[in-house]
Short mmCIF file of C-alpha atoms and ligand atoms in Angstrom, two decimals:
data_model
loop_
_atom_site.label_atom_id
_atom_site.label_comp_id
_atom_site.label_asym_id
_atom_site.label_seq_id
_atom_site.Cartn_x
_atom_site.Cartn_y
_atom_site.Cartn_z
CA UNK A 1 228.21 62.37 -34.83
CA UNK A 2 225.61 64.56 -32.84
CA UNK A 3 226.12 65.29 -29.21
CA UNK A 4 224.31 63.29 -26.83
CA UNK A 5 220.85 64.78 -25.65
CA UNK A 6 222.08 64.40 -22.09
CA UNK A 7 225.50 63.56 -20.79
CA UNK A 8 226.00 63.00 -17.11
CA UNK A 9 229.78 62.83 -16.13
CA UNK A 10 230.79 61.63 -12.65
CA UNK A 11 227.95 63.14 -10.73
CA UNK A 12 227.76 62.67 -7.04
CA UNK A 13 225.28 64.23 -4.67
CA UNK A 14 225.40 64.43 -0.91
CA UNK A 15 222.67 65.80 1.38
CA UNK A 16 224.63 66.62 4.51
CA UNK A 17 226.44 63.42 5.46
CA UNK A 18 224.22 61.22 3.28
CA UNK A 19 225.65 60.14 -0.03
CA UNK A 20 222.73 59.90 -2.35
CA UNK A 21 224.46 59.65 -5.83
CA UNK A 22 227.88 58.00 -6.34
CA UNK A 23 229.89 58.76 -9.51
CA UNK A 24 227.15 58.51 -11.97
CA UNK A 25 228.05 58.66 -15.53
CA UNK A 26 225.58 58.09 -18.44
CA UNK A 27 224.53 59.39 -21.92
CA UNK A 28 221.12 59.63 -23.40
CA UNK A 29 221.13 59.68 -27.23
CA UNK A 30 218.68 62.03 -28.96
CA UNK A 31 215.20 60.53 -29.65
CA UNK A 32 215.67 57.59 -27.13
CA UNK A 33 213.82 56.75 -24.05
CA UNK A 34 215.88 55.94 -20.83
CA UNK A 35 213.81 54.20 -17.98
CA UNK A 36 215.16 54.80 -14.62
CA UNK A 37 214.38 51.93 -12.13
CA UNK A 38 215.52 50.97 -8.63
CA UNK A 39 214.25 50.50 -5.14
CA UNK A 40 212.84 53.47 -3.18
CA UNK A 41 215.54 55.72 -1.83
CA UNK A 42 218.00 54.53 -4.45
CA UNK A 43 218.38 58.17 -5.89
CA UNK A 44 216.23 58.07 -8.99
CA UNK A 45 214.53 61.39 -8.27
CA UNK A 46 217.54 63.03 -7.09
CA UNK A 47 219.40 62.06 -10.35
CA UNK A 48 216.48 63.34 -12.54
CA UNK A 49 216.45 66.60 -10.44
CA UNK A 50 220.18 67.02 -10.97
CA UNK A 51 219.85 66.58 -14.67
CA UNK A 52 217.27 69.43 -14.63
CA UNK A 53 219.38 71.51 -12.26
CA UNK A 54 216.41 71.49 -9.76
CA UNK A 55 219.05 70.07 -7.42
CA UNK A 56 222.83 70.95 -7.65
CA UNK A 57 225.14 67.94 -7.99
CA UNK A 58 227.91 68.07 -5.30
CA UNK A 59 230.47 67.20 -8.06
CA UNK A 60 230.55 66.20 -11.68
CA UNK A 61 229.01 67.72 -14.88
CA UNK A 62 225.90 67.65 -16.83
CA UNK A 63 225.52 68.75 -20.51
CA UNK A 64 222.36 69.13 -22.38
CA UNK A 65 222.60 68.81 -26.11
CA UNK A 66 226.39 69.52 -25.88
CA UNK A 67 225.92 72.63 -23.60
CA UNK A 68 226.93 72.70 -19.95
CA UNK A 69 224.08 72.91 -17.39
CA UNK A 70 224.59 75.09 -14.35
CA UNK A 71 228.25 75.78 -14.67
CA UNK A 72 230.44 76.94 -17.56
CA UNK A 73 232.92 74.45 -18.98
CA UNK A 74 236.68 74.71 -18.84
CA UNK A 75 239.06 76.47 -16.61
CA UNK A 76 237.74 79.14 -14.25
CA UNK A 77 234.46 77.05 -14.05
CA UNK A 78 231.74 79.57 -13.10
CA UNK A 79 228.06 79.47 -12.39
CA UNK A 80 226.09 80.06 -15.49
CA UNK A 81 224.31 83.36 -15.70
CA UNK A 82 220.51 83.11 -14.82
CA UNK A 83 219.70 83.94 -18.44
CA UNK A 84 222.11 81.20 -19.75
CA UNK A 85 220.73 78.58 -17.33
CA UNK A 86 217.21 79.39 -18.23
CA UNK A 87 218.11 78.99 -21.92
CA UNK A 88 219.57 75.60 -21.38
CA UNK A 89 216.91 74.42 -18.96
CA UNK A 90 214.09 75.50 -21.33
CA UNK A 91 215.13 72.51 -23.40
CA UNK A 92 213.70 70.20 -20.71
CA UNK A 93 209.95 69.74 -19.83
CA UNK A 94 209.10 68.03 -16.50
CA UNK A 95 206.16 65.95 -15.38
CA UNK A 96 206.01 64.83 -11.72
CA UNK A 97 203.97 62.34 -9.75
CA UNK A 98 201.74 65.23 -8.42
CA UNK A 99 200.14 67.10 -11.21
CA UNK A 100 200.36 70.44 -9.52
CA UNK A 101 197.62 72.12 -11.47
CA UNK A 102 196.13 75.22 -10.39
CA UNK A 103 192.67 74.36 -8.96
CA UNK A 104 191.13 77.59 -10.03
CA UNK A 105 192.09 77.54 -13.69
CA UNK A 106 190.72 75.50 -16.36
CA UNK A 107 192.75 72.92 -18.27
CA UNK A 108 193.21 75.50 -20.96
CA UNK A 109 194.14 78.11 -18.40
CA UNK A 110 196.71 75.87 -16.69
CA UNK A 111 198.35 75.04 -20.15
CA UNK A 112 198.34 78.56 -21.51
CA UNK A 113 199.57 80.08 -18.20
CA UNK A 114 203.20 79.28 -18.73
CA UNK A 115 203.14 80.42 -22.34
CA UNK A 116 201.95 83.78 -21.16
CA UNK A 117 204.30 84.05 -18.09
CA UNK A 118 207.35 82.39 -19.68
CA UNK A 119 207.11 83.22 -23.21
CA UNK A 120 205.17 86.46 -22.80
CA UNK A 121 202.53 85.45 -25.36
CA UNK A 122 199.10 87.24 -25.55
CA UNK A 123 196.13 85.40 -24.53
CA UNK A 124 194.77 84.45 -27.94
CA UNK A 125 198.13 82.98 -29.24
CA UNK A 126 198.77 81.17 -25.96
CA UNK A 127 195.24 79.69 -25.85
CA UNK A 128 195.55 78.57 -29.43
CA UNK A 129 198.67 76.79 -28.83
CA UNK A 130 197.50 75.37 -25.48
CA UNK A 131 194.54 73.87 -27.40
CA UNK A 132 196.70 72.21 -29.79
CA UNK A 133 198.56 70.50 -27.07
CA UNK A 134 195.38 69.48 -25.24
CA UNK A 135 194.18 68.02 -28.46
CA UNK A 136 197.34 66.01 -28.81
CA UNK A 137 196.80 64.36 -25.19
CA UNK A 138 193.21 63.74 -26.24
CA UNK A 139 191.57 66.46 -24.08
CA UNK A 140 190.37 69.12 -26.32
CA UNK A 141 186.73 68.38 -25.23
CA UNK A 142 187.85 69.00 -21.56
CA UNK A 143 189.70 72.22 -22.04
CA UNK A 144 187.18 74.31 -20.18
CA UNK A 145 187.05 71.85 -17.24
CA UNK A 146 188.61 72.57 -13.97
CA UNK A 147 191.04 70.06 -12.34
CA UNK A 148 188.32 68.83 -9.92
CA UNK A 149 186.21 68.00 -12.92
CA UNK A 150 188.76 65.85 -14.31
CA UNK A 151 190.14 62.27 -13.41
CA UNK A 152 193.70 61.80 -12.11
CA UNK A 153 194.66 60.43 -15.50
CA UNK A 154 193.11 63.51 -17.27
CA UNK A 155 194.82 65.85 -14.91
CA UNK A 156 198.24 64.18 -15.55
CA UNK A 157 197.63 64.42 -19.22
CA UNK A 158 196.97 68.28 -18.80
CA UNK A 159 200.28 68.43 -16.84
CA UNK A 160 201.90 66.66 -19.95
CA UNK A 161 200.33 69.14 -22.33
CA UNK A 162 201.52 72.09 -20.13
CA UNK A 163 205.06 70.84 -20.26
CA UNK A 164 205.01 70.05 -24.06
CA UNK A 165 203.43 73.67 -24.72
CA UNK A 166 206.89 75.11 -23.92
CA UNK A 167 208.50 73.20 -26.86
CA UNK A 168 210.98 71.20 -24.98
CA UNK A 169 213.37 68.74 -26.85
CA UNK A 170 213.67 66.51 -23.79
CA UNK A 171 211.08 65.33 -21.41
CA UNK A 172 211.63 64.11 -17.81
CA UNK A 173 208.92 62.19 -16.04
CA UNK A 174 209.27 61.25 -12.34
CA UNK A 175 206.82 58.43 -11.68
CA UNK A 176 204.09 59.95 -13.69
CA UNK A 177 201.49 57.28 -12.92
CA UNK A 178 202.23 56.40 -9.28
CA UNK A 179 199.48 58.70 -7.99
CA UNK A 180 196.88 57.20 -10.38
CA UNK A 181 194.40 54.32 -9.86
CA UNK A 182 195.53 51.33 -11.88
CA UNK A 183 192.77 51.73 -14.42
CA UNK A 184 193.96 55.36 -15.19
CA UNK A 185 197.63 54.60 -15.75
CA UNK A 186 197.03 53.23 -19.29
CA UNK A 187 195.89 56.45 -20.79
CA UNK A 188 198.90 58.27 -19.42
CA UNK A 189 201.28 55.62 -20.54
CA UNK A 190 199.76 55.66 -23.97
CA UNK A 191 200.45 59.43 -24.40
CA UNK A 192 203.88 58.86 -23.38
CA UNK A 193 204.36 56.05 -25.77
CA UNK A 194 203.04 58.32 -28.60
CA UNK A 195 205.43 60.90 -27.55
CA UNK A 196 208.37 58.31 -27.75
CA UNK A 197 207.14 57.16 -31.17
CA UNK A 198 207.42 60.74 -32.34
CA UNK A 199 211.08 60.82 -31.21
CA UNK A 200 211.03 62.74 -28.16
CA UNK A 201 214.04 62.27 -25.96
CA UNK A 202 212.67 61.04 -22.68
CA UNK A 203 214.01 60.02 -19.12
CA UNK A 204 211.30 58.29 -17.20
CA UNK A 205 211.47 57.21 -13.57
CA UNK A 206 208.99 54.43 -13.28
CA UNK A 207 207.78 51.35 -11.55
CA UNK A 208 205.96 50.31 -14.67
CA UNK A 209 208.38 47.53 -15.62
CA UNK A 210 206.24 46.58 -18.62
CA UNK A 211 206.27 50.16 -20.03
CA UNK A 212 210.04 50.27 -19.36
CA UNK A 213 210.62 47.00 -21.24
CA UNK A 214 208.54 47.77 -24.21
CA UNK A 215 209.17 51.58 -24.59
CA UNK A 216 212.61 52.07 -23.00
CA UNK A 217 215.54 51.98 -25.47
CA UNK A 218 217.68 51.90 -22.22
CA UNK A 219 217.05 50.91 -18.70
CA UNK A 220 219.10 52.51 -16.01
CA UNK A 221 219.07 50.61 -12.71
CA UNK A 222 220.10 52.56 -9.57
CA UNK A 223 220.84 51.01 -6.27
CA UNK A 224 222.11 52.77 -3.31
CA UNK A 225 223.09 55.74 -5.33
CA UNK A 226 225.11 53.61 -7.83
CA UNK A 227 224.20 53.15 -11.45
CA UNK A 228 224.59 49.44 -11.75
CA UNK A 229 223.15 49.09 -15.44
CA UNK A 230 222.32 51.38 -18.42
CA UNK A 231 221.81 49.02 -21.01
CA UNK A 232 219.04 47.73 -23.43
CA UNK A 233 215.90 46.10 -21.88
CA UNK A 234 217.01 42.89 -23.44
CA UNK A 235 220.47 42.91 -21.57
CA UNK A 236 218.96 44.14 -18.23
CA UNK A 237 215.77 42.05 -18.06
CA UNK A 238 216.86 38.90 -19.78
CA UNK A 239 219.77 38.21 -17.72
CA UNK A 240 219.74 39.83 -14.24
CA UNK A 241 222.69 38.22 -13.00
CA UNK A 242 223.45 41.18 -10.75
CA UNK A 243 221.94 40.07 -7.35
CA UNK A 244 220.56 43.44 -6.49
CA UNK A 245 218.69 43.75 -9.81
CA UNK A 246 217.38 40.26 -9.47
CA UNK A 247 216.15 41.01 -6.02
CA UNK A 248 214.40 44.19 -7.30
CA UNK A 249 212.87 42.49 -10.11
CA UNK A 250 211.65 39.65 -8.11
CA UNK A 251 209.92 42.02 -5.70
CA UNK A 252 208.20 43.52 -8.76
CA UNK A 253 207.11 40.31 -10.33
CA UNK A 254 205.78 39.20 -6.94
CA UNK A 255 203.83 42.30 -6.52
CA UNK A 256 202.47 42.05 -10.07
CA UNK A 257 201.47 38.44 -9.55
CA UNK A 258 199.73 39.54 -6.19
CA UNK A 259 197.71 42.16 -8.09
CA UNK A 260 196.31 39.49 -10.50
CA UNK A 261 195.00 37.42 -7.63
N1 ATP B 301 216.30 67.33 0.04
C1 ATP B 301 216.83 66.29 0.59
N2 ATP B 301 217.48 66.23 1.77
C2 ATP B 301 218.04 65.27 2.48
N3 ATP B 301 217.90 64.03 1.95
C3 ATP B 301 217.29 63.82 0.81
C4 ATP B 301 216.73 64.95 0.04
N4 ATP B 301 216.16 64.40 -1.05
C5 ATP B 301 216.43 63.06 -1.01
N5 ATP B 301 217.04 62.75 -0.03
C6 ATP B 301 217.55 61.37 0.35
O1 ATP B 301 218.20 60.93 -0.82
C7 ATP B 301 217.97 59.44 -0.93
C8 ATP B 301 217.40 59.23 -2.41
O2 ATP B 301 216.14 59.92 -2.45
P1 ATP B 301 215.33 59.88 -3.85
O3 ATP B 301 214.19 60.61 -3.73
O4 ATP B 301 216.14 60.39 -5.00
O5 ATP B 301 215.05 58.34 -4.05
P2 ATP B 301 214.16 57.60 -5.16
O6 ATP B 301 214.92 56.58 -5.77
O7 ATP B 301 213.48 58.69 -6.00
O8 ATP B 301 213.04 56.98 -4.22
P3 ATP B 301 211.43 56.73 -4.44
O9 ATP B 301 211.31 55.60 -5.29
O10 ATP B 301 210.93 56.40 -3.01
O11 ATP B 301 210.91 58.01 -5.03
C9 ATP B 301 216.95 59.13 0.08
O12 ATP B 301 217.68 58.52 1.24
C10 ATP B 301 216.32 60.39 0.56
O13 ATP B 301 216.02 60.35 1.99
MG1 MG B 302 211.52 59.40 -6.27
#
């Protein structure tokens, strides 16, 4: 059997006196989508950031495709060398709520920059590759536009192309559509849907319960830093006997219903 794409073992995280993650263990199988849901402040972003080593867990271990992330395995556990950490982390691409594009660079410039800086590619090769990724997210025609000339949905698709250009095998998304007007979320979710259909391993923090239910192979529900569920959407959504989950879903269903009025 192959290694899980991501293995989180007994991860806890404290910020000062605040316990934000409490003994989280979960596995994400290669080629699957896990959607991370839960109330505000439940620790979703912190967990995702720990899984990318943007944040260091206070205790516990994380493995990416069978390799330790951040610390070496076994006795005499040590910090990984920067080169080793970089290598393991390069398997992960990240997309955040804020697109963080350079305003003075075109879409093509934004996507090719990392290839030139991180991969040391020449301009021509980097731009050719960047153009392929922009095409993939449906933005070939907008390659020479600046962020200010693009809608929020298009900017987020550029950010996705930028992450994909570095060839990750795993993609993390932290509320990728939360900064967008409702009519622009669809185009971003459909790019993510395609990516999932191609077999990309994904972890998606989202409030889009419909997306989570239809695209997620697993739903992880966090509450107060505890992982209460990590199961199929059928199990999690069909029978929310857990009062905290029921309450969370009710809030969302109410909000969804309110938006339809
Ligand atoms: N750098 C930090 N320093 C101190 N506390 C932090 C830090 N980052 C997050 N926290 C706290 O950790 C808790 C979890 O935050 P986190 O951002 O992970 O929640 P979340 O589930 O992503 O919430 P949201 O849905 O609002 O994005 C919160 O109480 C938050 O205030
Ligand atoms: Mg968050």
